[in-house]
Every structure is written in C-alpha cells, then in structure tokens.
Tab-separated table of C-alpha atoms and ligand atoms in Angstrom:
chain	number	residue	atom	x	y	z
A	57	MET	CA	-0.036	-0.041	0.154
A	58	GLN	CA	1.490	3.804	-0.517
A	59	GLY	CA	1.604	6.145	2.365
A	60	LYS	CA	3.448	6.345	4.873
A	61	GLY	CA	2.796	5.348	8.622
A	62	VAL	CA	0.073	3.255	9.907
A	63	THR	CA	-3.813	3.019	8.276
A	64	LEU	CA	-6.273	5.691	9.582
A	65	ASN	CA	-8.177	3.001	11.915
A	66	CYS	CA	-5.513	4.295	14.450
A	67	THR	CA	-3.701	7.156	15.540
A	68	LEU	CA	-0.010	7.889	17.892
A	69	PRO	CA	-0.468	9.122	20.886
A	70	VAL	CA	1.081	12.929	20.988
A	71	PRO	CA	0.936	15.615	23.264
A	72	SER	CA	-2.394	17.645	24.586
A	73	VAL	CA	-2.317	20.742	22.947
A	74	GLN	CA	-4.220	22.285	25.910
A	75	GLU	CA	-1.817	21.074	28.320
A	76	LEU	CA	1.324	22.746	26.221
A	77	VAL	CA	-0.243	26.056	26.344
A	78	ARG	CA	-1.623	25.774	30.295
A	79	GLN	CA	1.941	25.030	31.221
A	80	GLN	CA	4.248	26.638	28.617
A	81	ARG	CA	2.180	29.440	27.320
A	82	PRO	CA	4.564	29.728	24.290
A	83	ASP	CA	4.338	33.056	22.474
A	84	ALA	CA	6.068	31.080	19.255
A	85	LEU	CA	4.594	27.472	17.706
A	86	PRO	CA	6.247	24.633	18.490
A	87	PRO	CA	7.730	23.168	15.397
A	88	ARG	CA	5.604	20.676	15.126
A	89	TYR	CA	2.566	23.115	14.463
A	90	LEU	CA	4.438	25.397	12.273
A	91	ARG	CA	2.793	24.463	8.778
A	92	ASP	CA	4.596	25.551	5.872
A	93	ASP	CA	2.872	23.645	3.209
A	94	THR	CA	-0.167	24.420	1.861
A	95	VAL	CA	-2.475	23.934	4.328
A	96	VAL	CA	-2.370	27.534	5.658
A	97	ALA	CA	-1.116	28.781	2.709
A	98	ASP	CA	-4.495	30.938	1.878
A	99	HIS	CA	-6.126	32.124	5.100
A	100	HIS	CA	-8.087	34.762	3.259
A	101	HIS	CA	-11.932	34.425	3.772
A	102	GLU	CA	-15.038	36.227	2.014
A	103	SER	CA	-17.808	37.382	3.790
A	104	LEU	CA	-20.539	34.931	5.369
A	105	GLN	CA	-23.778	36.519	3.910
A	106	ASP	CA	-24.215	34.097	1.044
A	107	LEU	CA	-24.545	30.672	3.359
A	108	PRO	CA	-27.490	28.758	2.604
A	109	ARG	CA	-29.983	28.578	5.645
A	110	ILE	CA	-31.931	25.693	5.771
A	111	ASP	CA	-35.741	26.171	7.564
A	112	LEU	CA	-36.854	22.581	8.816
A	113	GLY	CA	-40.080	23.538	10.079
A	114	LYS	CA	-40.544	25.152	6.320
A	115	LEU	CA	-39.537	21.326	4.966
A	116	MET	CA	-41.904	19.891	7.385
A	117	ASP	CA	-44.997	21.956	6.682
A	118	LEU	CA	-46.519	21.441	2.959
A	119	ALA	CA	-47.229	24.743	2.704
A	120	SER	CA	-43.920	26.138	2.449
A	121	ARG	CA	-42.220	22.394	1.914
A	122	SER	CA	-41.620	23.113	-2.281
A	123	THR	CA	-40.261	26.455	-2.174
A	124	GLU	CA	-37.443	25.095	0.724
A	125	LEU	CA	-36.854	21.715	-1.035
A	126	ARG	CA	-35.526	23.730	-3.957
A	127	ASN	CA	-33.467	26.261	-1.475
A	128	LEU	CA	-31.998	22.744	-0.184
A	129	ASP	CA	-31.118	21.241	-3.349
A	130	SER	CA	-29.320	24.257	-4.517
A	131	ALA	CA	-27.531	24.430	-1.170
A	132	CYS	CA	-26.674	20.847	-1.288
A	133	ARG	CA	-24.922	21.120	-4.892
A	134	GLU	CA	-23.813	23.948	-4.221
A	135	TRP	CA	-21.901	24.074	-0.809
A	136	GLY	CA	-22.550	20.726	0.438
A	137	LEU	CA	-23.014	22.756	3.487
A	138	PHE	CA	-25.668	24.735	4.849
A	139	LEU	CA	-26.703	25.941	8.231
A	140	LEU	CA	-30.084	24.453	9.782
A	141	VAL	CA	-32.297	26.369	11.640
A	142	ASN	CA	-36.047	25.866	13.315
A	143	HIS	CA	-34.728	22.362	13.799
A	144	GLY	CA	-36.684	21.537	16.813
A	145	VAL	CA	-34.066	20.353	19.020
A	146	SER	CA	-34.565	21.705	22.688
A	147	ASP	CA	-32.457	24.455	23.734
A	148	GLU	CA	-32.086	22.996	27.308
A	149	GLY	CA	-30.460	20.037	25.664
A	150	MET	CA	-27.931	21.990	23.700
A	151	ARG	CA	-27.479	24.053	26.455
A	152	MET	CA	-26.342	21.231	28.733
A	153	THR	CA	-24.665	19.262	26.264
A	154	LYS	CA	-22.439	22.297	25.719
A	155	GLU	CA	-21.753	23.156	28.705
A	156	ASN	CA	-20.847	19.808	30.031
A	157	VAL	CA	-18.749	19.663	26.978
A	158	ARG	CA	-17.086	22.686	27.854
A	159	GLY	CA	-16.783	21.453	31.639
A	160	PHE	CA	-14.983	18.646	30.522
A	161	PHE	CA	-12.473	20.044	28.543
A	162	GLU	CA	-11.389	22.115	31.404
A	163	LEU	CA	-10.804	19.851	34.049
A	164	PRO	CA	-7.266	18.845	34.822
A	165	HIS	CA	-5.378	16.854	32.606
A	166	HIS	CA	-4.987	13.621	34.535
A	167	GLU	CA	-8.967	13.565	34.891
A	168	LYS	CA	-9.448	13.922	31.191
A	169	GLN	CA	-6.617	10.809	31.027
A	170	LYS	CA	-8.745	8.389	32.810
A	171	SER	CA	-11.105	8.787	28.943
A	172	ALA	CA	-7.741	8.645	27.089
A	173	GLN	CA	-7.591	6.711	23.747
A	174	ARG	CA	-6.300	3.260	24.109
A	175	PRO	CA	-3.906	2.103	21.425
A	176	GLY	CA	-4.799	0.878	18.338
A	177	SER	CA	-8.193	2.940	18.828
A	178	LEU	CA	-9.588	6.329	17.920
A	179	GLU	CA	-12.394	6.572	20.575
A	180	GLY	CA	-11.616	8.436	23.358
A	181	TYR	CA	-9.635	11.747	24.595
A	182	GLY	CA	-6.543	12.237	22.096
A	183	GLN	CA	-6.190	13.271	18.621
A	184	ALA	CA	-7.206	11.819	15.486
A	185	PHE	CA	-5.406	10.353	12.379
A	186	VAL	CA	-1.612	10.822	13.555
A	187	THR	CA	-0.033	8.245	11.413
A	188	PHE	CA	3.960	8.952	11.675
A	189	HIS	CA	6.356	10.042	13.783
A	190	ASP	CA	7.280	13.461	11.955
A	191	GLN	CA	3.539	14.483	10.880
A	192	LYS	CA	2.569	17.881	11.212
A	193	LEU	CA	-0.106	18.473	14.304
A	194	ASP	CA	-2.998	20.366	14.151
A	195	TRP	CA	-3.816	22.603	17.110
A	196	ASN	CA	-6.485	21.105	18.900
A	197	ASP	CA	-7.446	18.010	21.404
A	198	MET	CA	-10.343	16.029	21.373
A	199	ILE	CA	-12.630	13.475	22.619
A	200	PHE	CA	-14.565	10.866	19.697
A	201	LEU	CA	-17.474	8.155	21.173
A	202	LYS	CA	-19.758	6.127	19.984
A	203	CYS	CA	-23.196	7.293	20.979
A	204	HIS	CA	-25.719	5.038	18.714
A	205	PRO	CA	-26.414	1.986	18.889
A	206	PRO	CA	-26.501	1.754	21.997
A	207	HIS	CA	-24.490	-1.215	22.534
A	208	ALA	CA	-21.590	0.519	20.558
A	209	ARG	CA	-20.854	2.638	23.222
A	210	ASN	CA	-17.516	1.787	25.217
A	211	LEU	CA	-18.630	3.372	28.258
A	212	ASP	CA	-15.540	3.277	30.330
A	213	LEU	CA	-14.215	5.954	28.024
A	214	TRP	CA	-17.131	7.905	28.671
A	215	PRO	CA	-16.319	10.778	31.144
A	216	ARG	CA	-17.680	10.338	34.608
A	217	ASN	CA	-16.865	14.191	35.320
A	218	PRO	CA	-18.855	16.714	34.647
A	219	PRO	CA	-20.999	14.378	36.463
A	220	GLU	CA	-23.964	14.820	33.482
A	221	PHE	CA	-21.520	14.639	31.096
A	222	ARG	CA	-23.226	11.225	30.803
A	223	MET	CA	-26.553	11.976	30.597
A	224	ALA	CA	-26.042	14.735	28.188
A	225	LEU	CA	-24.373	13.160	25.628
A	226	GLU	CA	-26.924	10.180	25.650
A	227	LYS	CA	-29.888	12.675	25.304
A	228	TYR	CA	-28.071	14.452	22.548
A	229	GLY	CA	-26.892	11.161	20.477
A	230	GLU	CA	-30.203	10.435	20.449
A	231	ASP	CA	-31.406	14.487	19.373
A	232	MET	CA	-29.029	14.299	16.486
A	233	ARG	CA	-30.165	10.547	15.433
A	234	LYS	CA	-33.664	11.778	15.036
A	235	LEU	CA	-32.396	15.013	13.274
A	236	ALA	CA	-30.221	12.666	10.909
A	237	GLU	CA	-33.165	10.755	9.985
A	238	ALA	CA	-35.355	13.693	9.202
A	239	VAL	CA	-32.421	15.676	7.138
A	240	ALA	CA	-31.714	12.314	5.338
A	241	LYS	CA	-35.340	12.348	4.257
A	242	TYR	CA	-35.954	16.185	3.131
A	243	ILE	CA	-31.943	15.380	1.344
A	244	GLY	CA	-33.800	12.421	-0.430
A	245	MET	CA	-36.392	14.601	-1.295
A	246	ALA	CA	-34.808	17.449	-2.700
A	247	LEU	CA	-32.641	14.704	-4.896
A	248	GLY	CA	-36.169	13.999	-6.418
A	249	ILE	CA	-36.105	10.143	-4.628
A	250	HIS	CA	-39.827	9.100	-3.665
A	251	GLU	CA	-41.788	5.992	-1.928
A	252	GLU	CA	-40.264	2.869	-1.020
A	253	GLU	CA	-36.609	4.218	-1.678
A	254	LEU	CA	-37.257	7.664	0.139
A	255	ASP	CA	-38.227	5.445	3.239
A	256	LEU	CA	-35.170	3.283	3.001
A	257	LEU	CA	-32.481	6.063	2.992
A	258	ALA	CA	-34.690	7.770	5.991
A	259	LYS	CA	-34.780	4.547	7.852
A	260	SER	CA	-31.282	3.702	7.210
A	261	PHE	CA	-30.202	7.142	9.402
A	262	GLY	CA	-33.014	6.569	12.036
A	263	GLU	CA	-31.290	3.060	12.347
A	264	GLY	CA	-27.747	3.809	11.620
A	265	SER	CA	-24.781	4.795	13.875
A	266	CYS	CA	-24.047	8.143	15.921
A	267	GLN	CA	-20.618	9.298	16.672
A	268	VAL	CA	-19.763	12.314	18.187
A	269	ARG	CA	-16.441	14.345	18.430
A	270	MET	CA	-15.776	17.092	20.637
A	271	THR	CA	-13.047	19.311	19.833
A	272	TYR	CA	-11.193	21.685	21.536
A	273	TYR	CA	-8.919	24.459	20.111
A	274	PRO	CA	-7.282	26.352	22.403
A	275	ALA	CA	-5.712	30.167	21.807
A	276	CYS	CA	-3.205	30.218	19.550
A	277	PRO	CA	-0.003	32.189	19.551
A	278	GLU	CA	0.495	32.214	15.910
A	279	PRO	CA	-3.478	31.672	14.169
A	280	GLU	CA	-1.503	32.065	10.816
A	281	ARG	CA	0.994	29.689	10.676
A	282	ALA	CA	-1.125	26.873	12.173
A	283	VAL	CA	-4.457	24.889	11.538
A	284	GLY	CA	-7.209	24.363	14.131
A	285	MET	CA	-8.387	20.912	11.745
A	286	THR	CA	-6.918	19.916	8.091
A	287	PRO	CA	-8.440	20.292	4.995
A	288	HIS	CA	-10.729	17.272	4.852
A	289	ALA	CA	-13.807	15.950	3.246
A	290	ASP	CA	-15.943	13.932	6.366
A	291	ALA	CA	-16.262	10.334	5.086
A	292	THR	CA	-19.630	10.083	6.412
A	293	GLY	CA	-23.171	10.105	5.923
A	294	ILE	CA	-24.453	13.571	7.251
A	295	THR	CA	-22.277	15.577	9.885
A	296	LEU	CA	-24.418	17.960	12.043
A	297	LEU	CA	-22.209	20.428	13.859
A	298	THR	CA	-22.796	22.561	17.215
A	299	GLU	CA	-21.083	25.258	17.937
A	300	CYS	CA	-19.950	25.807	21.869
A	301	GLY	CA	-19.680	29.650	21.521
A	302	ASN	CA	-19.501	32.270	19.550
A	303	VAL	CA	-16.079	31.992	18.166
A	304	ALA	CA	-15.737	31.380	14.285
A	305	GLY	CA	-13.266	28.733	13.063
A	306	LEU	CA	-15.223	26.417	11.014
A	307	GLN	CA	-14.303	26.995	6.901
A	308	VAL	CA	-15.735	25.560	4.302
A	309	LEU	CA	-14.185	25.455	0.498
A	310	ARG	CA	-16.472	26.935	-2.085
A	311	LYS	CA	-17.003	25.889	-5.445
A	312	ASP	CA	-14.730	28.541	-6.437
A	313	ASN	CA	-11.931	27.068	-4.677
A	314	CYS	CA	-12.067	30.251	-2.085
A	315	TRP	CA	-12.562	29.390	1.858
A	316	VAL	CA	-15.500	30.973	3.277
A	317	THR	CA	-15.709	31.193	7.561
A	318	VAL	CA	-19.056	29.380	8.447
A	319	PRO	CA	-20.841	32.108	11.053
A	320	PRO	CA	-21.827	30.705	14.551
A	321	VAL	CA	-25.306	31.501	14.782
A	322	PRO	CA	-26.843	31.278	18.006
A	323	GLY	CA	-29.476	28.062	17.420
A	324	SER	CA	-28.583	26.939	14.130
A	325	ILE	CA	-26.645	23.189	13.080
A	326	VAL	CA	-24.387	22.841	10.805
A	327	VAL	CA	-25.464	20.505	8.356
A	328	ASN	CA	-22.206	18.885	6.308
A	329	LEU	CA	-22.733	16.309	3.829
A	330	GLY	CA	-20.585	13.661	3.734
A	331	GLN	CA	-19.081	11.316	1.113
A	332	ILE	CA	-21.837	9.122	1.088
A	333	VAL	CA	-24.404	11.439	0.248
A	334	GLU	CA	-21.992	12.642	-2.495
A	335	VAL	CA	-22.204	8.642	-3.731
A	336	TYR	CA	-25.889	8.362	-3.135
A	337	SER	CA	-26.096	11.875	-5.215
A	338	ASN	CA	-23.995	10.336	-7.739
A	339	GLY	CA	-21.624	13.659	-7.522
A	340	THR	CA	-24.840	15.901	-7.705
A	341	TYR	CA	-24.921	17.189	-4.185
A	342	ARG	CA	-21.166	17.421	-2.495
A	343	ALA	CA	-18.847	16.524	0.334
A	344	PRO	CA	-17.513	19.796	0.849
A	345	ASP	CA	-13.509	20.071	2.199
A	346	HIS	CA	-13.397	22.136	5.129
A	347	ARG	CA	-10.939	22.809	7.658
A	348	VAL	CA	-10.885	25.072	11.041
A	349	VAL	CA	-8.558	28.154	11.572
A	350	VAL	CA	-7.504	29.076	14.993
A	351	ASN	CA	-7.375	32.323	16.948
A	352	LYS	CA	-4.894	34.154	18.767
A	353	GLU	CA	-7.103	35.029	21.675
A	354	LYS	CA	-10.116	32.794	21.895
A	355	GLU	CA	-10.586	29.534	22.173
A	356	ARG	CA	-13.000	27.295	20.472
A	357	VAL	CA	-15.362	24.188	21.528
A	358	SER	CA	-17.114	22.972	19.005
A	359	ILE	CA	-19.260	19.103	18.187
A	360	ALA	CA	-19.753	17.179	15.538
A	361	THR	CA	-21.926	14.087	15.323
A	362	PHE	CA	-20.935	12.213	12.711
A	363	CYS	CA	-24.240	10.037	11.279
A	364	ASN	CA	-24.022	6.902	9.244
A	365	PRO	CA	-26.997	5.247	7.090
A	366	SER	CA	-27.622	1.590	8.987
A	367	PRO	CA	-26.350	-1.387	6.759
A	368	SER	CA	-29.870	-1.914	5.033
A	369	LEU	CA	-28.549	0.672	2.730
A	370	PRO	CA	-26.157	-0.248	-0.045
A	371	VAL	CA	-24.010	2.539	-0.541
A	372	GLY	CA	-24.114	3.620	-4.267
A	373	PRO	CA	-25.752	6.003	-6.366
A	374	SER	CA	-29.234	5.964	-5.929
A	375	PRO	CA	-31.129	3.742	-8.658
A	376	GLN	CA	-34.496	6.013	-8.636
A	377	LEU	CA	-31.744	8.868	-9.402
A	378	LEU	CA	-29.930	6.791	-12.098
A	379	ALA	CA	-33.204	5.769	-13.479
A	380	ALA	CA	-34.750	9.415	-13.820
A	381	THR	CA	-31.991	10.945	-14.853
A	382	GLY	CA	-30.277	8.480	-17.278
A	383	LEU	CA	-26.916	8.872	-15.980
A	384	PRO	CA	-24.583	6.466	-15.667
A	385	PRO	CA	-23.543	5.506	-12.488
A	386	ILE	CA	-19.993	7.460	-11.686
A	387	PHE	CA	-19.430	5.388	-8.180
A	388	GLN	CA	-19.215	2.270	-6.887
A	389	THR	CA	-22.073	0.664	-4.969
A	390	LEU	CA	-20.936	-1.477	-1.602
A	391	SER	CA	-22.686	-3.148	0.273
A	392	ASN	CA	-22.785	-0.683	2.988
A	393	SER	CA	-21.636	2.225	5.304
A	394	GLU	CA	-19.784	-0.696	7.116
A	395	GLU	CA	-17.780	-1.839	4.174
A	396	PHE	CA	-17.399	2.271	2.774
A	397	MET	CA	-15.669	2.890	6.711
A	398	GLN	CA	-13.767	-0.434	6.644
A	399	ARG	CA	-12.597	1.093	2.945
A	400	PHE	CA	-11.485	4.131	4.361
A	401	TYR	CA	-9.905	2.932	7.727
A	402	SER	CA	-7.510	0.759	5.421
A	403	ARG	CA	-6.019	3.601	3.638
A	404	LYS	CA	-2.987	5.675	5.021
A	405	LEU	CA	-2.946	9.548	5.325
A	406	LEU	CA	-1.120	10.355	2.313
A	407	ASP	CA	-2.584	7.975	-0.088
A	408	ALA	CA	-2.422	9.255	-3.635
A	409	VAL	CA	-5.562	8.992	-4.441
A	410	PRO	CA	-8.219	10.634	-2.217
A	411	PHE	CA	-10.969	8.419	-0.964
A	412	ILE	CA	-13.640	9.170	-3.273
A	413	ASP	CA	-11.970	9.473	-6.291
A	414	SER	CA	-10.941	5.571	-5.176
A	415	LEU	CA	-14.721	4.593	-5.245
A	416	LYS	CA	-14.663	5.765	-8.756
A	417	LEU	CA	-16.007	3.530	-11.499
B	565	LIG	O1	-14.453	22.168	14.435
B	565	LIG	C1	-15.338	22.043	13.825
B	565	LIG	O2	-15.845	23.041	13.127
B	565	LIG	C2	-15.086	20.786	12.526
B	565	LIG	C3	-14.683	19.471	13.165
B	565	LIG	C4	-14.441	18.863	12.025
B	565	LIG	O3	-14.189	18.976	10.604
B	565	LIG	C5	-14.924	17.421	11.836
B	565	LIG	O4	-14.531	16.870	12.934
B	565	LIG	O5	-14.483	16.640	10.930
B	566	LIG	FE1	-15.119	17.398	9.171
C-alpha cells in the first residue's frame, strides 16, 4: 500500500495542545505545529452572507415545503453545507451538552486522561489521524465517542466528570440521530427520491450509527501559521455540527476554491454532507472540503456528530436517481456503510488517490 505510516483506524499518541498552552504559555509555535505547507497557504476568506440557511419547520410544513426543498437542493449542490435553523432540538438539551463538553475540557489533565484513547483505537480523549512520527499536527485536542447504537458505546471511555456529561451526551446523541433521519429524508426528497427508496434512506439514518467528536481548539500564539483542523471532507453520511460559543473557526471550500467562514449562528446546527451522500447522489451533491482556523485570543469548542446509514442501505448511487436522469453511475456500489468505513480506515493518510476518487468507476 502507498503512503507513509499506519492506516487511519488508529492514531499515534501526541501531547495535549491544551496542556502545552497551560504549562508553557508559548509565544511562538512549537515546530510540529508550524505549517509551512499548502494547508495554511490561503487564510483569506470572504464575507459570510451568502452561506445558505435551511428552515426545517418550512420543510415539514406542506405549504412551504416545495420552495424550501428547492433551497435545500441548491445548498447541497453548490455548497454541501448549510445552517439548519428551526430544527426542533430543545434549547435546554443543547445548553446542557455544550456546558458539559466545555466542562470536560476545563478539567485537570489527569482527570481527562481517564478517558484517554487506548492504543489501536480512535475512540476516547486524544487526537485523530496522527499516523507517522514526523507528521505536522493540528492545534486541537478531542474526545471521540460512539453514541449509537447503544451496544456500540464504550462506556469505560465516557467521562464520569462533569457528573452530568454522560446523561447530556446520551440525550444529545439521540436528538442528533432523529435529526439525521429527518435531514436525510428531505435531502432525498430534494434529490427527487420517493416512495420505498425514500423510506429506506430515512429509516437507514434513523437506525444507523452516531459518533460524536468534541474538539477543543486552544488560543494559538501564531494562528496564521497553524491549523485547527487540516482540510478534509467527512467520510460519513451526514455531519451535524454544533458550535459551543460564538468564536468562528470552521471554513468551507466553496466551488470557486475560496475558503468561506461559517459563522456561529446561535440556535443553528451546521449540516455538512459526507461522502456517503455524495456517492448516493451520484456526485450531484458535494461532500465539501472544510477546515478549522485558530484564533490568537480565543479558544473554540465544537461538537461534530457523524451520522451513518445502517447496513440496510447499500452505499452507491441511488437507483431512482440513475433511472430518472438516465446518467451512468460514477461510483461503485458497496454493500453498506460498514464496508465504506472499512475501505476508508484501511487507507493511509497520504495515499495518492483521494478516498472518494478511489470509489469512482
Ligand atoms: O470544529 C469544527 O468546526 C469542524 C470539525 C470537523 O470538521 C470534524 O470533526 O470532522
Ligand atoms: Fe469534518
């Protein structure tokens, strides 16, 4: 296999960035965080106004549905990312989750270490996708936990502190799973899918897996030379992202190759299409590249929930879509999202062909 280092299903242990900042208060970046490559070549970003907003209430209401479906279709084609408003997740549940996630990162290091990643696994507290010893590092710490289905949870890695963390995350994971089912249904409708295939699509997200990655980006002494999270597209179905404060950091690569800042809009959830949806839509919808930039004064905390369809859904271009458009499939069909994830994790970070392209026919 091409590429350097180990495959993506495990990560090498690296020091906590938050601890580095707490203990050393560096005024320059330590060399492993200094990105002289193309990753930070363009910190330029444009105004925020034109990022699409989709209203879930309008999608649910028959009177406004068709107009909002057109907006959704255009958001998925042009951006692959939009702000979802009026999503129905309770304010109280959101507040509890944000408070507990922030609370976790504020704990002393030794307390967080109780949830530390075990060798050979990405789950727990640590970092993701560090696969070789001289790899440049992202300016973040994270905790990654499987939430759904319940039997997939590794509760020994779920923090017991703050005391309400577990309860909040369990409820939040459930809320995100239900939301993913609704979002998948309307994305299917926007794509022109109907009847049994639409039911199968929505149901597969309702029964599928949810994994939550909570990320802490400390304030950074040289933000223009570091990166909070390296540009990537998500190898998931749908990613639902919650900002835990009002510090911007997420940027999405627009079709014209310009990085656009995603503003933290209180009460909204960022919906980011993953590559499973790109494949299902036969390339009509995008799984956009995105990245996180860091800030000199302010830390940022975010919660990303990766929602995948259950094995009942084959991962390939939609049969109804192919029939309606008369276009040939541009991607292979894999048996399900588990096979898709296995393919993703058996790769190496620097493989020559991007993952999505490796699925092209
Ligand atoms: O922190 C963010 O805003 C983005 C996180 C992200 O892209 C990811 O976890 O895949
Ligand atoms: Fe992402």
